[in-house]
Coordinates of C-alpha atoms and ligand atoms in Angstrom, one line a residue:
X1 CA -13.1 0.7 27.6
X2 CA -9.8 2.6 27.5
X3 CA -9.2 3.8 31.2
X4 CA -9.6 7.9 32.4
X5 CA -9.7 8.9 28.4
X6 CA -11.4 12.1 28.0
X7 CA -11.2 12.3 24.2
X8 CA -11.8 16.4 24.4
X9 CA -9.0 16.5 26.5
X10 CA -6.8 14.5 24.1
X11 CA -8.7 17.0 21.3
X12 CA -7.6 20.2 22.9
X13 CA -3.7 18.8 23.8
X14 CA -3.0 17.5 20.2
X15 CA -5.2 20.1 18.0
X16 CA -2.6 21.8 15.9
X17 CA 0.4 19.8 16.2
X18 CA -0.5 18.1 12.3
X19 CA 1.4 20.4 9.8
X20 CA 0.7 17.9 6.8
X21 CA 1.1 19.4 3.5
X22 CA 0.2 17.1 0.5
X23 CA 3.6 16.5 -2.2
X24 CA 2.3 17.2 -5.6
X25 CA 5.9 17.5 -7.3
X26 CA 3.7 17.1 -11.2
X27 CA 0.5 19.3 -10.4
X28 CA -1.4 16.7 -10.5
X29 CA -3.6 18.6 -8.8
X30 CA -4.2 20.1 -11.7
X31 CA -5.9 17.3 -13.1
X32 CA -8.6 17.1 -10.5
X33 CA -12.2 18.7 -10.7
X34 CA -12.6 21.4 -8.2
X35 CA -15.2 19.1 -6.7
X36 CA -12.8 16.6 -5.9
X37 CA -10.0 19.3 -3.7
X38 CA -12.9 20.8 -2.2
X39 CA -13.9 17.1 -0.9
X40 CA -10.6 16.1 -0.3
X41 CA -10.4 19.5 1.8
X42 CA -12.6 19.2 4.0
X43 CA -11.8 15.3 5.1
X44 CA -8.2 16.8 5.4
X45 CA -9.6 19.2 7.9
X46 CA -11.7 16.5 9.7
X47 CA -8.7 14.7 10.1
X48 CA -6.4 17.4 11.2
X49 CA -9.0 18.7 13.5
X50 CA -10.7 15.3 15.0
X51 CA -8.7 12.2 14.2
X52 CA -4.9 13.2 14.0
X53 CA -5.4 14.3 17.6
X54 CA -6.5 11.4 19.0
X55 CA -5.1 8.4 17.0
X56 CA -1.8 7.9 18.3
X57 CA -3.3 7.4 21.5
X58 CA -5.9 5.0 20.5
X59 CA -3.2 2.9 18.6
X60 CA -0.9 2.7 21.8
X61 CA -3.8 1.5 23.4
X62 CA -4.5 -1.3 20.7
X63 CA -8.2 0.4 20.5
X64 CA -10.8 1.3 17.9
X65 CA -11.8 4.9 18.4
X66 CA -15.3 3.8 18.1
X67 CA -16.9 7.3 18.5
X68 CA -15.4 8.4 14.9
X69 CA -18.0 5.5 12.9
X70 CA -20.4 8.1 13.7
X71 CA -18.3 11.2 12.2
X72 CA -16.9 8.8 9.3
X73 CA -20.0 9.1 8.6
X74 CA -20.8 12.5 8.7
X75 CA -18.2 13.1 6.3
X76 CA -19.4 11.2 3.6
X77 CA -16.6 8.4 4.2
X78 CA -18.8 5.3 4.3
X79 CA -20.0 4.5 0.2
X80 CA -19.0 7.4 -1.1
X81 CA -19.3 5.9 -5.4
X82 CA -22.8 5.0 -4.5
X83 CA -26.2 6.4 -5.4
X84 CA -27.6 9.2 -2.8
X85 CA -30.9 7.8 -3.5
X86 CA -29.8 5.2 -0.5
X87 CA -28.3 7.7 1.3
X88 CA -24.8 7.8 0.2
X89 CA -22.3 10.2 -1.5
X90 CA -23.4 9.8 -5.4
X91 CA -20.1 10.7 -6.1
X92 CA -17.2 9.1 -8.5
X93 CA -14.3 6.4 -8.0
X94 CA -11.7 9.3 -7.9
X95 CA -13.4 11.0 -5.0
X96 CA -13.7 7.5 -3.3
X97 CA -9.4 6.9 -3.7
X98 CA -9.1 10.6 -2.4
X99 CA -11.4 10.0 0.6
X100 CA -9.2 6.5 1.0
X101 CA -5.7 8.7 0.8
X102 CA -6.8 11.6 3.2
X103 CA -7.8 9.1 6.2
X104 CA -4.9 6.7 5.6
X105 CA -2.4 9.6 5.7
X106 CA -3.8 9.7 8.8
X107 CA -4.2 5.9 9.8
X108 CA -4.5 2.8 8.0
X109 CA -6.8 1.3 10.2
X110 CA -9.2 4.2 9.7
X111 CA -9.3 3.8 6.1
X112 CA -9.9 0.2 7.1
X113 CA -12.9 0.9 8.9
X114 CA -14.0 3.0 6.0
X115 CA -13.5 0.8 3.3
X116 CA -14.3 -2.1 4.7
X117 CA -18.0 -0.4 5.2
X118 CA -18.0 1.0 1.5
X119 CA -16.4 -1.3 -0.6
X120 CA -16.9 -4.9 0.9
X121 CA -20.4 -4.5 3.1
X122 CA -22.7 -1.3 1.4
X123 CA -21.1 -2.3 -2.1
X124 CA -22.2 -6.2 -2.2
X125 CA -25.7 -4.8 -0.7
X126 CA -25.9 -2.3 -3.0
X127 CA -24.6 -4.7 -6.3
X128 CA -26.2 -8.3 -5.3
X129 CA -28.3 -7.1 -3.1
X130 CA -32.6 -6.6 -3.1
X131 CA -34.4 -3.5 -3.0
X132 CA -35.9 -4.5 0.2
X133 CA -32.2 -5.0 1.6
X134 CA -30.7 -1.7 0.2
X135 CA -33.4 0.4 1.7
X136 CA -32.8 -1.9 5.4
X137 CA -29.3 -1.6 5.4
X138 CA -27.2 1.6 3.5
X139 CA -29.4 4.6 4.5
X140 CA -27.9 3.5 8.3
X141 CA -24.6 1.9 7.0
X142 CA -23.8 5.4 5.0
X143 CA -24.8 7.6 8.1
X144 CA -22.7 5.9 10.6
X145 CA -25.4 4.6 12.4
X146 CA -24.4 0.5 11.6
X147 CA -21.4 -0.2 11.0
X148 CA -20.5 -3.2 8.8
X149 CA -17.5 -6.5 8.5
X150 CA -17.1 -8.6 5.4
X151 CA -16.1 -12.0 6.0
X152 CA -14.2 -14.2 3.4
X153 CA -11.1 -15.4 5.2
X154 CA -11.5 -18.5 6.8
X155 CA -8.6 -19.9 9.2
X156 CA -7.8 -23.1 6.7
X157 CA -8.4 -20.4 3.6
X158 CA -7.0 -16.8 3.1
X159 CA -5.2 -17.1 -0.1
X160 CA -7.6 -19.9 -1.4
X161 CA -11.2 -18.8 -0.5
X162 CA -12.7 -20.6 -3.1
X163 CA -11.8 -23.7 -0.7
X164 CA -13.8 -22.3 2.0
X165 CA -15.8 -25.0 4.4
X166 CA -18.5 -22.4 6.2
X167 CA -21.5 -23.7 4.6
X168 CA -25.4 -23.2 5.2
X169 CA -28.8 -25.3 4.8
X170 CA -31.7 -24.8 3.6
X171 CA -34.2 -25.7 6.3
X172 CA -37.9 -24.4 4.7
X173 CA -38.4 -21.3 6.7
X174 CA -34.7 -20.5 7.3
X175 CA -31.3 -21.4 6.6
X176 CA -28.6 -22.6 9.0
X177 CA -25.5 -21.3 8.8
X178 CA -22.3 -22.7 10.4
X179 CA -18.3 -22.5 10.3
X180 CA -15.8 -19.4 11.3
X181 CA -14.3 -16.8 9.7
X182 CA -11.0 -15.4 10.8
X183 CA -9.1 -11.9 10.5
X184 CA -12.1 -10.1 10.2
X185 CA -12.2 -6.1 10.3
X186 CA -14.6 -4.3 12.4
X187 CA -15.7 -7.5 13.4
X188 CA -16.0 -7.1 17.4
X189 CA -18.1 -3.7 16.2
X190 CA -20.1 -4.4 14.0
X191 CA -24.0 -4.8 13.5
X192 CA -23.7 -6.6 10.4
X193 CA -21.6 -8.9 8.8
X194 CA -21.6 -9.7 5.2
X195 CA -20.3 -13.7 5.0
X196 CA -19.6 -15.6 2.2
X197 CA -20.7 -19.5 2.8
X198 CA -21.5 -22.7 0.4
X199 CA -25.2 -23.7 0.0
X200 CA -25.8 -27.8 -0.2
X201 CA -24.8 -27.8 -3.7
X202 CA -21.3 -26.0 -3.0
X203 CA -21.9 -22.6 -4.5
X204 CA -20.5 -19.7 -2.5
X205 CA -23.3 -16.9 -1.6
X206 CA -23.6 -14.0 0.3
X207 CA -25.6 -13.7 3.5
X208 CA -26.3 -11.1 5.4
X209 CA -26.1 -11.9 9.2
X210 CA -26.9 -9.1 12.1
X211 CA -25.2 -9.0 15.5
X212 CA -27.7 -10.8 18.3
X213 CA -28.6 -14.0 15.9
X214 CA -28.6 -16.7 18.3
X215 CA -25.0 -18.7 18.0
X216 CA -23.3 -15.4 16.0
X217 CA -20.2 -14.7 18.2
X218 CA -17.3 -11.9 17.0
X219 CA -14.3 -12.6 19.7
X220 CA -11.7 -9.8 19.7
X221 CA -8.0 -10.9 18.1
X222 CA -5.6 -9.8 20.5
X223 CA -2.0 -9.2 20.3
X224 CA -1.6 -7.3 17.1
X225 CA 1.5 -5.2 15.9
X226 CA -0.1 -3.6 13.0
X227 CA -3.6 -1.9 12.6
X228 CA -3.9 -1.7 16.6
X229 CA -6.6 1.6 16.2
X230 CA -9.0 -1.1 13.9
X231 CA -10.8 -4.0 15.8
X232 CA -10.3 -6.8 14.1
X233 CA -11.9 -10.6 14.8
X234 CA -13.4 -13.8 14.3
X235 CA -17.0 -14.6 13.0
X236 CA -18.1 -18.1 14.2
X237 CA -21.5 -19.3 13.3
X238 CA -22.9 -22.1 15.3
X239 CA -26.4 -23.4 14.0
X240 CA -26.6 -19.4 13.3
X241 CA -30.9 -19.0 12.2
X242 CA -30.4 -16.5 8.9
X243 CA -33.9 -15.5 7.7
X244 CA -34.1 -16.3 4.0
X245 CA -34.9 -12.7 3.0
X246 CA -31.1 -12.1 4.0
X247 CA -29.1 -14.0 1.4
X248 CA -28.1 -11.7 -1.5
X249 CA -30.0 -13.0 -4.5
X250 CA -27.9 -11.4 -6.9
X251 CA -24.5 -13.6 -7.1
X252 CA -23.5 -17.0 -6.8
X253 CA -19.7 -18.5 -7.0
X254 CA -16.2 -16.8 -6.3
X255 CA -16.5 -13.6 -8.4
X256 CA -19.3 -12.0 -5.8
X257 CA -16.8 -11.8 -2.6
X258 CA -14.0 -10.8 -5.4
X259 CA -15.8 -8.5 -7.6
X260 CA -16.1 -6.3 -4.0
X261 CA -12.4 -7.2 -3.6
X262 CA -12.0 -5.1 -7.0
X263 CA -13.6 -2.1 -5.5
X264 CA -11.7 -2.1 -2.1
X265 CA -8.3 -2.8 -3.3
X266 CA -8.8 0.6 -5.6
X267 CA -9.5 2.6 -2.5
X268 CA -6.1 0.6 -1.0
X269 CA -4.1 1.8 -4.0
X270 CA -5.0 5.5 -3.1
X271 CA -4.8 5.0 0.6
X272 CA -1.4 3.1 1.0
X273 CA -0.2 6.2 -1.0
X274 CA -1.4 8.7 1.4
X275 CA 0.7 7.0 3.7
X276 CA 3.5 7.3 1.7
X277 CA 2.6 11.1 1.5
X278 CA 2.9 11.3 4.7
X279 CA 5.9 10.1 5.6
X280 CA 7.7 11.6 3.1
X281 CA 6.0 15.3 4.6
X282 CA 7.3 14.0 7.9
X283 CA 10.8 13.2 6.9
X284 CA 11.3 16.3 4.9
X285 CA 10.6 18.6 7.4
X286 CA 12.6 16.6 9.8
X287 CA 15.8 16.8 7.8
X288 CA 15.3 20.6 7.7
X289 CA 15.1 20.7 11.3
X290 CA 17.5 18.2 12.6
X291 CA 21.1 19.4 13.1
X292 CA 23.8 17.3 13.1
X293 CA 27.9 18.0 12.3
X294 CA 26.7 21.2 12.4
X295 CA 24.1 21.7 9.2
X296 CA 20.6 20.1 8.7
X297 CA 20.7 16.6 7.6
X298 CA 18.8 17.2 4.6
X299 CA 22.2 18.8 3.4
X300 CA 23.6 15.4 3.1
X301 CA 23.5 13.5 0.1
X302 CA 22.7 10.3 1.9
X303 CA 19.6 11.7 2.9
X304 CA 18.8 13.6 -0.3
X305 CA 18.7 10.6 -2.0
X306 CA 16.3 8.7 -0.3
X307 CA 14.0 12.1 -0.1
X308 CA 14.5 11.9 -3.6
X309 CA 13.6 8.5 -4.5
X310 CA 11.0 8.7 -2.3
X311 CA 9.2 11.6 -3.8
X312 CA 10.0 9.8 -7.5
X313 CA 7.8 6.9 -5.9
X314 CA 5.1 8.8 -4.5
X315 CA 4.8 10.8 -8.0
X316 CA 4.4 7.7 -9.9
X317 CA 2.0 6.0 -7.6
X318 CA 0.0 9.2 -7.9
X319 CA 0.0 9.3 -11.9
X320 CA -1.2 5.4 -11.3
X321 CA -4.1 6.1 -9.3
X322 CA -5.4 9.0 -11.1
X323 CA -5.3 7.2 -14.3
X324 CA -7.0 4.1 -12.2
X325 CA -9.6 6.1 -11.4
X326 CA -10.1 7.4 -14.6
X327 CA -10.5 4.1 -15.8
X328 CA -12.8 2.8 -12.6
X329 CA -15.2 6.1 -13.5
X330 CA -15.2 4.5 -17.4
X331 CA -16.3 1.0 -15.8
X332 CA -13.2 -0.2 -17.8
X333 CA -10.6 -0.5 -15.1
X334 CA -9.6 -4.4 -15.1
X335 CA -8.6 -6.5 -12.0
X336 CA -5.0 -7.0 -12.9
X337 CA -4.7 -3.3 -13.7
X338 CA -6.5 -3.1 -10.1
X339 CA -3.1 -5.4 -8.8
X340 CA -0.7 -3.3 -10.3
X341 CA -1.5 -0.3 -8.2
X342 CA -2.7 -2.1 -5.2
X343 CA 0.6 -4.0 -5.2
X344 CA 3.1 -1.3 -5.9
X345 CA 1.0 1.3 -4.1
X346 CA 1.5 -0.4 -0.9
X347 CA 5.3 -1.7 -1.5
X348 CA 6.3 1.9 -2.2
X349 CA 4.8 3.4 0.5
X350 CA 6.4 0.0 3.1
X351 CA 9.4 1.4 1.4
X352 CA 8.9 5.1 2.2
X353 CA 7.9 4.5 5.4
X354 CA 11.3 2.3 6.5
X355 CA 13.3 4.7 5.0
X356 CA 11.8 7.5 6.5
X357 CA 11.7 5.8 9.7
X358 CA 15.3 5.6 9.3
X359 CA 16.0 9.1 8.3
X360 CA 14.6 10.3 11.8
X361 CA 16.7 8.6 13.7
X362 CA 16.1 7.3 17.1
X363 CA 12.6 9.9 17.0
X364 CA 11.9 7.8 14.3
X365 CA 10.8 4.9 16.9
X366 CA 8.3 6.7 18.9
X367 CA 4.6 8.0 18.7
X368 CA 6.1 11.3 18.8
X369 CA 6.3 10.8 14.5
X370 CA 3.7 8.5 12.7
X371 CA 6.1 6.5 10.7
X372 CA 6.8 3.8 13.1
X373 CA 3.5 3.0 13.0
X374 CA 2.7 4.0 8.9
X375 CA 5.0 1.4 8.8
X376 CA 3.6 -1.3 11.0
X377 CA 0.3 -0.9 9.9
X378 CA 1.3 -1.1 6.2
X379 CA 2.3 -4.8 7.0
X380 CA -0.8 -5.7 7.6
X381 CA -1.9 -4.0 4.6
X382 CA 0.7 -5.6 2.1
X383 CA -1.0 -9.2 3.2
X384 CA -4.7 -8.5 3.5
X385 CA -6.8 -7.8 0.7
X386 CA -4.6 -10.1 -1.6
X387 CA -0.9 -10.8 -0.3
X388 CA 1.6 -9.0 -2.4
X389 CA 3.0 -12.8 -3.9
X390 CA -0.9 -13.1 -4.9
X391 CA -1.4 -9.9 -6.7
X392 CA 2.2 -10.7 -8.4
X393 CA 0.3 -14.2 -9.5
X394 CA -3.0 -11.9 -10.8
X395 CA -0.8 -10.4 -13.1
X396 CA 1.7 -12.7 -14.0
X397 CA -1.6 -15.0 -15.5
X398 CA -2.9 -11.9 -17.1
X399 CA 0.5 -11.3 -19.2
X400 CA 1.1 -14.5 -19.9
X401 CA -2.8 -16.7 -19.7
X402 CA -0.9 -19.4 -17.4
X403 CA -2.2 -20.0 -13.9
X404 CA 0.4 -20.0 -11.5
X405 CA -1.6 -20.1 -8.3
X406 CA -1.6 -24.0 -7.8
Ligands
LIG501 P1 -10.7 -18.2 -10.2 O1 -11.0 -19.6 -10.7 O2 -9.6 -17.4 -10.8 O3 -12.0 -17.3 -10.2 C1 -13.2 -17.7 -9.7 C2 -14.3 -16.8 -10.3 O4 -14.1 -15.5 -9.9 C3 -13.9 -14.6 -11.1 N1 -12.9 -13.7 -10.7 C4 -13.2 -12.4 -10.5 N2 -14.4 -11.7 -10.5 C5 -14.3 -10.4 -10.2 N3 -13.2 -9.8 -9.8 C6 -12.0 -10.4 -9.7 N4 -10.9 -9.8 -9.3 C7 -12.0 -11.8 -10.1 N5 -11.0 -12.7 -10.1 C8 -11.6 -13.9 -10.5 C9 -13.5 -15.6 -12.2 O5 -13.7 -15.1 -13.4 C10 -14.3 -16.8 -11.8 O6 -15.6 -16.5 -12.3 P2 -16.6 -17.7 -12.8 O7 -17.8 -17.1 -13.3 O8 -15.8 -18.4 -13.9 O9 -16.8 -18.6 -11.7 O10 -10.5 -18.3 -8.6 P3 -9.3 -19.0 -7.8 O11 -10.0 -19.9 -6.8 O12 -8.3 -19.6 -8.7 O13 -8.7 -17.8 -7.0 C11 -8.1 -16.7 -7.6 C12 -7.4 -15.8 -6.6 C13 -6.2 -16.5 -5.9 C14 -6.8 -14.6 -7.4 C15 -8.4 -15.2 -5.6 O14 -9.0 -16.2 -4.9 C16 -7.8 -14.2 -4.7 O15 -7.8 -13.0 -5.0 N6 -7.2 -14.5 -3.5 C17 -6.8 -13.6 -2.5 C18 -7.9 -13.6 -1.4 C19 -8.1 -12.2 -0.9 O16 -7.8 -11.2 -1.5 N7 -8.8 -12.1 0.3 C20 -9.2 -10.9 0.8 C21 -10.1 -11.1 2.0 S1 -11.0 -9.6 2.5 C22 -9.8 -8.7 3.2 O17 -8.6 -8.9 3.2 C23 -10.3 -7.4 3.7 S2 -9.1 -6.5 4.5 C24 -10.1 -5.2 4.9 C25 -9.5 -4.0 5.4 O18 -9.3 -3.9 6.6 O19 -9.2 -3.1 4.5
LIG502 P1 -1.9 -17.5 3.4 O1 -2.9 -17.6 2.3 O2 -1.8 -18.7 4.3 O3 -0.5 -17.1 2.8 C1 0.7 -17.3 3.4 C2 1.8 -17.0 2.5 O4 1.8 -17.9 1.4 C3 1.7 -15.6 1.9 O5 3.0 -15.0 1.7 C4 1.1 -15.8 0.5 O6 1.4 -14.8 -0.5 C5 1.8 -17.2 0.1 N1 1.0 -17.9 -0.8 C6 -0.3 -18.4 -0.7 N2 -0.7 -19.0 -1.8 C7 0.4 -18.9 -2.7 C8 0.6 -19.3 -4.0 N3 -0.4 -20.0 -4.7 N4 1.8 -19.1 -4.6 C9 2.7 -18.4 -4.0 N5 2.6 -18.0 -2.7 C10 1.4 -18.2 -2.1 N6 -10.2 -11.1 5.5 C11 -11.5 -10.9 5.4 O7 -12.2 -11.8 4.8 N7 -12.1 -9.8 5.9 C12 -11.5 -8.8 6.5 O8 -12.0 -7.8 6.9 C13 -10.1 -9.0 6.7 N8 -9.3 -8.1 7.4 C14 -8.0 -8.4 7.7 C15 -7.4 -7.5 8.6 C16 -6.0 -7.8 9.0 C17 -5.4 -7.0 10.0 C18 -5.4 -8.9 8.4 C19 -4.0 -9.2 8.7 C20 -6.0 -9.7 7.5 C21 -7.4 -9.5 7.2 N9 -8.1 -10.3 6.4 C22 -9.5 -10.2 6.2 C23 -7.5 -11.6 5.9 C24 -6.5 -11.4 4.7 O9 -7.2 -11.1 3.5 C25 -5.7 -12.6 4.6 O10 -4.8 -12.6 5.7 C26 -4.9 -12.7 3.3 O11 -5.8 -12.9 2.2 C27 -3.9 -13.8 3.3 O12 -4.4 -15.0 3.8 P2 -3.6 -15.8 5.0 O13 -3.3 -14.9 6.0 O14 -4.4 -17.0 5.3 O15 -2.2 -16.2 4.3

């Protein structure tokens, strides 16, 4: 635990000092239901009120503010796209990106947390999953009250998981899973791990292991320059007991860990964008208020270009992930269309958040500013869900039908 934090004190010192204001240079605003600003209000005011306070602090520390799963939560972050009847939002794919954008303006580790419990553990229980195991596990995942890691990435296989070597048995009563999974979010946290393993015959399924199964260890990965508010960690699985009501009987073979892939890396292509946002907010208001040669530095061209180009950026990510939504709401969006934005999303907003870093200067190093760390964190998120060289492969086969992966 972190040493002599008072969170309420970091609450009442920090309340107030976040002046974000959203750019919209298009309206594009305008092409949002009034359900979807009044959501997206009141996470911005969750945020400004409860996280933006505390989270520079917590990433300093290299620590997950665990006491926010609950208030995630709360606000209707966890599973947002899927059905209230198990507890969760009921609402569309636009409303999930906008959910994604608001806490990754903030943090991209936050929207980690959040994603990672709605798109990669509630939605493979909720799409593969049985009745029995929906009604167990996404009432308590939704509230806050478990929280949830997905594991795919294996330390032999991140690009390649299809060459994965966790594997499980059948043995009558249960099966018997063992192997290790690496770079896991939330993993040190969590109560439940969704793992993708090979049964005896090879094929990749989904199992549903719960923190306290005899031989199921999560060790902490230290030393991290990027994400350091997330937890992020190991699953290793020796002779692991996993009741057989626990495997999720709906999917077999590559396309169930990816299929999930396809709904995370939509909420990425929003949230790397919120990022973007705010930096850009940042460095616009910085170049109004920093004097230098006697005038703002917003009144030199140098720096009115890259505001410029940055804002031309952020407008046409935005156009890309309204339309993706759209087209995620239809059930027609594709998974190369899905690379596209997830890939340019987050390399416009890297790109925002270096320049912007730049335009403040030496200020622009500390944790006085966010974009130091926007821009550390977005490392991690230009590599993870799909490396930016993969996504380039995704759609490079779609245009021209060629694998170029191996
Ligand atoms: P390939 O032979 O192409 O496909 C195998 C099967 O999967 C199907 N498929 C998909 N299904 C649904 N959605 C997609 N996007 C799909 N892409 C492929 C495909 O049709 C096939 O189905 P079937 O029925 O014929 O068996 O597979 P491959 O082995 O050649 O690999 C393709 C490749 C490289 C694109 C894929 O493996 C890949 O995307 N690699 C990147 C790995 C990755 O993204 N890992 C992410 C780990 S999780 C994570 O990073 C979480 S970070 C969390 C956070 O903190 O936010
Ligand atoms: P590698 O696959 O070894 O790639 C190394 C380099 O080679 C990359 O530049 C890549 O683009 C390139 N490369 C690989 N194959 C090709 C090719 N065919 N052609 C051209 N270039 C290629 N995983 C999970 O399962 N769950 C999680 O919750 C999770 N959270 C993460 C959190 C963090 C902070 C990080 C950093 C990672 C996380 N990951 C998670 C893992 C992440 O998905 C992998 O790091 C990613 O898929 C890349 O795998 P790798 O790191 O093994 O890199």
């Amino acid at each position: 635990m972190m040493e002599n934090l008072n969170i309420n004190e970091l609450l009442d010192a920090n309340r107030g000092k976040d002046r974000y204001i959203a750019p919209d240079f298009y309206g594009i605003d305008d092409l949002l239901s009034d359900e979807h600003k009044l959501i997206r209000q009141s996470v911005r005011d969750w945020v400004k009120k409860d996280l933006s306070p505390i989270i520079e602090h917590f990433a300093q520390k290299s620590e997950f503010p665990r006491h926010i799963v609950k208030q995630l939560g709360e606000i209707g972050a966890f599973g947002p796209q899927l059905p209230a009847k198990y507890g969760c939002g009921g609402m569309d794919y636009t409303t999930y990106g906008i959910i994604m954008q608001e806490l990754e303006r903030c943090d991209s580790g936050i929207r980690s947390t959040a994603s990672v419990q709605g798109s990669l553990v509630m939605y493979p229980i909720y799409k593969f999953g049985s009745e029995e195991q929906k009604m167990k596990y996404l009432p308590k995942l939704a509230s806050g009250d478990m929280l949830g890691c997905f594991g795919l990435t294996e330390p032999d296989h991140g690009s390649n998981p299809s060459g994965m070597t966790t594997h499980f048995e059948d043995k009558g009563d249960h099966y018997l899973l063992n192997g290790a999974k690496m770079w896991i979010s939330n993993a040190p946290f969590a109560d439940v791990a969704v793992v993708w393993a090979k049964d005896e015959a090879g094929k990749i399924k989904g199992l549903i292991v719960e923190r306290g199964y005899e031989g199921f260890t999560t060790p902490e990965t230290h030393g991290k320059w990027s994400l350091r508010a997330s937890a992020t960690g190991e699953l290793v699985f020796n002779n692991v007991k996993v009741p057989k009501e626990n495997l999720l009987p709906g999917v077999e073979g590559l396309k169930g860990p990816l299929t999930c892939l396809n709904s995370a890396r939509y909420g990425i292509s929003w949230g790397a964008l919120g990022a973007a946002m705010d930096c850009y907010d940042t460095a616009v208001r910085y170049s109004k208020e920093r004097i230098q040669f006697g005038k703002p530095i917003g009144g030199f061209q140098l720096q009115q270009k890259k505001l410029a180009e940055m804002l031309t950026e952020i407008t046409k990510a935005q156009l890309l992930v309204w339309r993706l939504g759209q087209l995620m709401d239809a059930g027609k969006a594709t998974p190369a269309q899905i690379s596209m934005a997830k890939r340019n999303n987050v390399e416009i907003a890297l790109n925002v958040a270096r320049e912007g870093r730049q335009m403040l200067g030496g200020m622009g190093i500390t944790g006085e500013f966010p974009m130091m760390r926007h821009m550390m964190n977005l490392e991690s998120v230009v590599t993870y869900e799909g490396t930016h060289d993969i996504h380039l492969l995704i759609l490079g086969m779609e245009i021209t039908g060629e694998n170029a992966f191996n």
